[in-house]
PDB file of C-alpha atoms in Angstrom:
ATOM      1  CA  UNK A 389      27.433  -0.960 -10.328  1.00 59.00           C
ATOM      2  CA  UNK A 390      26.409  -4.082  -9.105  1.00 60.00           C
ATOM      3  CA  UNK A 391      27.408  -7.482 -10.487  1.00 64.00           C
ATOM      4  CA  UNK A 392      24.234  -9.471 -11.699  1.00 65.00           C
ATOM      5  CA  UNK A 393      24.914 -12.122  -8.750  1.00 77.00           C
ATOM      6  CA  UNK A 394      24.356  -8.966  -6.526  1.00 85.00           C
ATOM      7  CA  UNK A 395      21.897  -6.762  -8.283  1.00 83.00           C
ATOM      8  CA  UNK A 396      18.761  -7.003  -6.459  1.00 89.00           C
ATOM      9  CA  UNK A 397      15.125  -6.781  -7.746  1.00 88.00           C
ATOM     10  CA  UNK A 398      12.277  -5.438  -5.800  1.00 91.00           C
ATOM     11  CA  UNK A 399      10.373  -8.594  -5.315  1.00 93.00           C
ATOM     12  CA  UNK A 400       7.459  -8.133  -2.331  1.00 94.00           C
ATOM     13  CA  UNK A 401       6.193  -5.059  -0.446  1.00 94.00           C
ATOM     14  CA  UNK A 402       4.893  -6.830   2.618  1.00 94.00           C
ATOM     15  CA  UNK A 403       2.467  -4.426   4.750  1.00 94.00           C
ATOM     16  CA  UNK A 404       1.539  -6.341   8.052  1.00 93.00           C
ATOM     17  CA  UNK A 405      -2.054  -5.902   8.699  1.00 94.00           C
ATOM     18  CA  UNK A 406      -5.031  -6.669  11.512  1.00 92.00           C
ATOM     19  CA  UNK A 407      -7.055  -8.901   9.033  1.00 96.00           C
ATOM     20  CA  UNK A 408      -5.924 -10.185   5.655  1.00 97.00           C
ATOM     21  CA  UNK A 409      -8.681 -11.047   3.837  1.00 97.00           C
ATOM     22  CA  UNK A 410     -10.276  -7.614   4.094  1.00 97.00           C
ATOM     23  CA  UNK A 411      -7.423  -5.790   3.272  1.00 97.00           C
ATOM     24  CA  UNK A 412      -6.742  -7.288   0.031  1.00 97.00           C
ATOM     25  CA  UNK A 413     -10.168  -7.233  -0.771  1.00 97.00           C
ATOM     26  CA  UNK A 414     -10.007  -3.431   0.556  1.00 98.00           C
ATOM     27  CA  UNK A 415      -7.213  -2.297  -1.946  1.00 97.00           C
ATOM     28  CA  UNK A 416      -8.596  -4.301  -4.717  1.00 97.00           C
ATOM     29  CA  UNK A 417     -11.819  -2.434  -4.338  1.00 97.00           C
ATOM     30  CA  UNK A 418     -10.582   1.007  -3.905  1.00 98.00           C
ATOM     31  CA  UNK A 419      -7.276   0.893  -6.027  1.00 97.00           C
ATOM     32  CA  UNK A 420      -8.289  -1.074  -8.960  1.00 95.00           C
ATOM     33  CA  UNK A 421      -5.851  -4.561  -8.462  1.00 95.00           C
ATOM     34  CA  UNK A 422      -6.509  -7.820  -8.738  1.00 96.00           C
ATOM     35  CA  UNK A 423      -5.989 -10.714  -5.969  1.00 97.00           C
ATOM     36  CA  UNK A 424      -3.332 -12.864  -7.018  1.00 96.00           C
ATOM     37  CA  UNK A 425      -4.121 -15.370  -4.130  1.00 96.00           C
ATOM     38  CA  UNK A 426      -4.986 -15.535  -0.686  1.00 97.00           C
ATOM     39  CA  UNK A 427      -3.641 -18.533   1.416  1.00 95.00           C
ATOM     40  CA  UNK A 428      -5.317 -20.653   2.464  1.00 96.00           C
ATOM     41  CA  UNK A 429      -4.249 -19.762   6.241  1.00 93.00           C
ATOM     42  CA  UNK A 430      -5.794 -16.351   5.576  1.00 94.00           C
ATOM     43  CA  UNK A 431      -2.509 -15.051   6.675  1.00 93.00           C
ATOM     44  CA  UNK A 432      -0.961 -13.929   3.459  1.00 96.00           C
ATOM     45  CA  UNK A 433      -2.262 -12.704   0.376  1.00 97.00           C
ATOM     46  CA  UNK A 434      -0.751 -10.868  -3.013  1.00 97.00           C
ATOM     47  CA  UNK A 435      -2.379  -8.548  -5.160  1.00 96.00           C
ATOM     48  CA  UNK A 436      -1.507  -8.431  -8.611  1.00 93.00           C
ATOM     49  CA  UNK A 437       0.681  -5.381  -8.864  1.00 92.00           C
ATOM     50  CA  UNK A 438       3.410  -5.980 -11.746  1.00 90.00           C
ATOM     51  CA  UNK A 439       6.468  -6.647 -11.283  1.00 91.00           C
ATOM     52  CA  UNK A 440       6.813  -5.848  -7.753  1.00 92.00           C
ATOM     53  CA  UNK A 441       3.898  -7.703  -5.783  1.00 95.00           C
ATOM     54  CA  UNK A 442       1.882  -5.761  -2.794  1.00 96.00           C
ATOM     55  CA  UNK A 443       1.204  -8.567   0.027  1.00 96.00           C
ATOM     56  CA  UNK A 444      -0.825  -8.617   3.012  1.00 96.00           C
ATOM     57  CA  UNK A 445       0.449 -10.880   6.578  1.00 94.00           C
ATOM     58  CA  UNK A 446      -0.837 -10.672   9.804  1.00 91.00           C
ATOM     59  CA  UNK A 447       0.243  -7.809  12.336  1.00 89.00           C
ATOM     60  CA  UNK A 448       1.731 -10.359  14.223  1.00 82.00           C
ATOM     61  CA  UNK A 449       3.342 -13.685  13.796  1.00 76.00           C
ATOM     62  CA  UNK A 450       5.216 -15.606  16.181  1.00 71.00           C
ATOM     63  CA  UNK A 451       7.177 -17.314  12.730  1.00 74.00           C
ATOM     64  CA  UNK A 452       9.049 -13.604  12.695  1.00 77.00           C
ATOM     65  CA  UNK A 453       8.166 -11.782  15.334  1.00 75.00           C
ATOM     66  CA  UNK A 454      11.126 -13.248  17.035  1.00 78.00           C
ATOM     67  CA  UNK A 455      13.421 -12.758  14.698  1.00 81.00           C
ATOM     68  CA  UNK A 456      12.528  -9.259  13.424  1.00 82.00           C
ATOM     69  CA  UNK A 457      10.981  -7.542  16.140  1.00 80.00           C
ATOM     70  CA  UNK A 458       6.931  -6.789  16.605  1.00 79.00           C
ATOM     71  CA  UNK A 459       5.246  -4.481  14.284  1.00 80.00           C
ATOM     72  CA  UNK A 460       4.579  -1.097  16.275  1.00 80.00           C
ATOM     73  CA  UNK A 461       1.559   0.764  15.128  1.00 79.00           C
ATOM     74  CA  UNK A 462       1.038   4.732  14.724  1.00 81.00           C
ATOM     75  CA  UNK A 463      -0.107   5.605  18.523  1.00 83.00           C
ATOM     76  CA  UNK A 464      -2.504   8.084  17.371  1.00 82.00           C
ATOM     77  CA  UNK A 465      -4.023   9.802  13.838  1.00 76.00           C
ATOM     78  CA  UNK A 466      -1.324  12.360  14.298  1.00 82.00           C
ATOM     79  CA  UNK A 467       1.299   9.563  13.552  1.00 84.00           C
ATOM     80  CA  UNK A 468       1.898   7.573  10.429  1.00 84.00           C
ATOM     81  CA  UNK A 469       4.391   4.778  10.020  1.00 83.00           C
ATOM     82  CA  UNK A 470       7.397   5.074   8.435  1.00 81.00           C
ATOM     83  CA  UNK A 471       6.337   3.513   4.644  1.00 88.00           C
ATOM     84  CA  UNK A 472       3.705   4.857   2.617  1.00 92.00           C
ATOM     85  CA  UNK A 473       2.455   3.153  -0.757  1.00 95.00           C
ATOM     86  CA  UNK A 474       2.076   5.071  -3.605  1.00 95.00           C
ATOM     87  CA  UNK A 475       0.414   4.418  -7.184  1.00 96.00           C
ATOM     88  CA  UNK A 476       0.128   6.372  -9.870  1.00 95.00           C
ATOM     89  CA  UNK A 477      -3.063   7.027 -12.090  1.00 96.00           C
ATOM     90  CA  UNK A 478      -3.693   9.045 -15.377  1.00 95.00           C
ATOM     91  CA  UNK A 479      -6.572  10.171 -13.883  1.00 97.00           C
ATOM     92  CA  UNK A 480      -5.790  11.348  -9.944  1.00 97.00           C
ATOM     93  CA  UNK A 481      -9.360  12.744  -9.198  1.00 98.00           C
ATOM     94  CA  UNK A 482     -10.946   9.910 -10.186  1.00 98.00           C
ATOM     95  CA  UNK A 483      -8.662   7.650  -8.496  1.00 98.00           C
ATOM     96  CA  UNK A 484      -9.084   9.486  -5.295  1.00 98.00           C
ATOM     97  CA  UNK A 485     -12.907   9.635  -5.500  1.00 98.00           C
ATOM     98  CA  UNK A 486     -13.242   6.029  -5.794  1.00 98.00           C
ATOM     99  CA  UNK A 487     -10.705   5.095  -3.171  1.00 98.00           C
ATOM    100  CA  UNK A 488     -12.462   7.325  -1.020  1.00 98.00           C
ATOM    101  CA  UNK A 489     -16.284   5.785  -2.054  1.00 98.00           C
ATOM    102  CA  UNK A 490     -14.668   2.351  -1.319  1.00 97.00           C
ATOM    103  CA  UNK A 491     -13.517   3.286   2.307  1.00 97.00           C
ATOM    104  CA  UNK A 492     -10.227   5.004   2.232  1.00 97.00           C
ATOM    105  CA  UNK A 493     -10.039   7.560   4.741  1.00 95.00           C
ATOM    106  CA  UNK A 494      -9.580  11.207   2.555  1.00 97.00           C
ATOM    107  CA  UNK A 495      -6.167  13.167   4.185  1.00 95.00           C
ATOM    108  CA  UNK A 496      -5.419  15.658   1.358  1.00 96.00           C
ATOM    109  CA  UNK A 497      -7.548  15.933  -2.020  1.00 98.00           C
ATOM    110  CA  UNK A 498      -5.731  16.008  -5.014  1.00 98.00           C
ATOM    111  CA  UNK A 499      -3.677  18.857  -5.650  1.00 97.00           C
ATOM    112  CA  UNK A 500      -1.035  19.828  -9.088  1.00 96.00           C
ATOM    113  CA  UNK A 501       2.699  20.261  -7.188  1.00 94.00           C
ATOM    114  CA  UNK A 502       5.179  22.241  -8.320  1.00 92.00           C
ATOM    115  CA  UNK A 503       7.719  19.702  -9.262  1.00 90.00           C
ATOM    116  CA  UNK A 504       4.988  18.703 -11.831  1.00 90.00           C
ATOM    117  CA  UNK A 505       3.018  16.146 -10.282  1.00 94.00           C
ATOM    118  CA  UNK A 506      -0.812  15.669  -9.147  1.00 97.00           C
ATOM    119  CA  UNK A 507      -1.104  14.492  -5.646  1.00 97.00           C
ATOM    120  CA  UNK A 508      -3.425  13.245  -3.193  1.00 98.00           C
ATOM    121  CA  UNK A 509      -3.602  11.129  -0.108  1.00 97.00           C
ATOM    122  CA  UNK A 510      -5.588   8.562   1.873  1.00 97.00           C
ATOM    123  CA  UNK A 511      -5.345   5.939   4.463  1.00 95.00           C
ATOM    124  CA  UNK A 512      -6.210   2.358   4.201  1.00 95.00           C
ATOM    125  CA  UNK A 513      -8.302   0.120   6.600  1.00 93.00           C
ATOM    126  CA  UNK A 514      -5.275  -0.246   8.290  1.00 91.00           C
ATOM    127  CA  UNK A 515      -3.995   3.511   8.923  1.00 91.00           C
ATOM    128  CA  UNK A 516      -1.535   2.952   5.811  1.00 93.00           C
ATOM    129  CA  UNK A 517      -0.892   6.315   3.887  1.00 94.00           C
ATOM    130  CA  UNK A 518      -1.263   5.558   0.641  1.00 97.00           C
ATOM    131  CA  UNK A 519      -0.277   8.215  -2.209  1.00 97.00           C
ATOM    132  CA  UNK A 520      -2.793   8.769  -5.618  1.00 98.00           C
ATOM    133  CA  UNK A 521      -0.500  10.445  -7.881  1.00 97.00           C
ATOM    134  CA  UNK A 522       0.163  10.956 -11.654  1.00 96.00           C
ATOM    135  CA  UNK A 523       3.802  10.122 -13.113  1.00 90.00           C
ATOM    136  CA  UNK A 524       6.312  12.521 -12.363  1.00 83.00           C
ATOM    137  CA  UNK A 525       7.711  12.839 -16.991  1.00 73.00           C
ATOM    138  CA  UNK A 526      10.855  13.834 -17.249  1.00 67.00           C
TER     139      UNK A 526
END
């Protein structure tokens, strides 16, 4: 186990989009969060998630672009990138409906899993996959 100089803490989920303001404003519509802030660059911008915050930069920025390499997008709806964000609600359906009503594209309606979990999916403004899904009890 690691020492508590070492331990890490999930801090930020970053997702890199094509306009900032409307995706915040997107998820806080059709998932139910607050906006902690938007800068005012209109570059970044935090929901209020817990203890691990959901923020929103700009596809590209020459600050890391650089450094980290360019964002590459999905090349076509067939293709999803390699992170998907999931939350979980007590009540999936509803969850689902409304993200849908508020713009989310529908991929798969809710369905019960066999490992005891209610699932559903949809993709943000951006093409993110995001997963509507009820807590997985022990």
């Amino acid at each position: 186990m690691a020492s508590g100089a070492v331990r890490p803490k999930l801090a930020y989920i970053v997702c890199y989009v094509k306009d900032v303001p409307k995706s915040v404003a997107f998820y806080a519509d059709a998932f139910g969060y607050n906006v902690r802030r938007v800068d005012d660059s209109q570059k970044w911008a935090e929901l209020d998630t817990g203890s691990t915050t959901i923020a929103f930069t700009a596809l590209h920025q020459r600050e890391t672009d650089a450094l980290t390499g360019e964002v590459q997008l999905p090349k076509s709806p067939r293709e999803r990138g390699p992170v998907e964000i999931c939350f979980d609600y007590d009540d999936v359906d509803a969850a689902y409906r409304r993200a849908v009503e508020k713009g989310a594209v529908p991929v798969s309606a809710p369905e019960q899993k066999n490992w005891g979990q209610k699932v559903g999916y949809v993709r943000d403004v951006d093409g993110i996959t995001v997963r509507l899904g009820s807590h997985v009890r022990e």
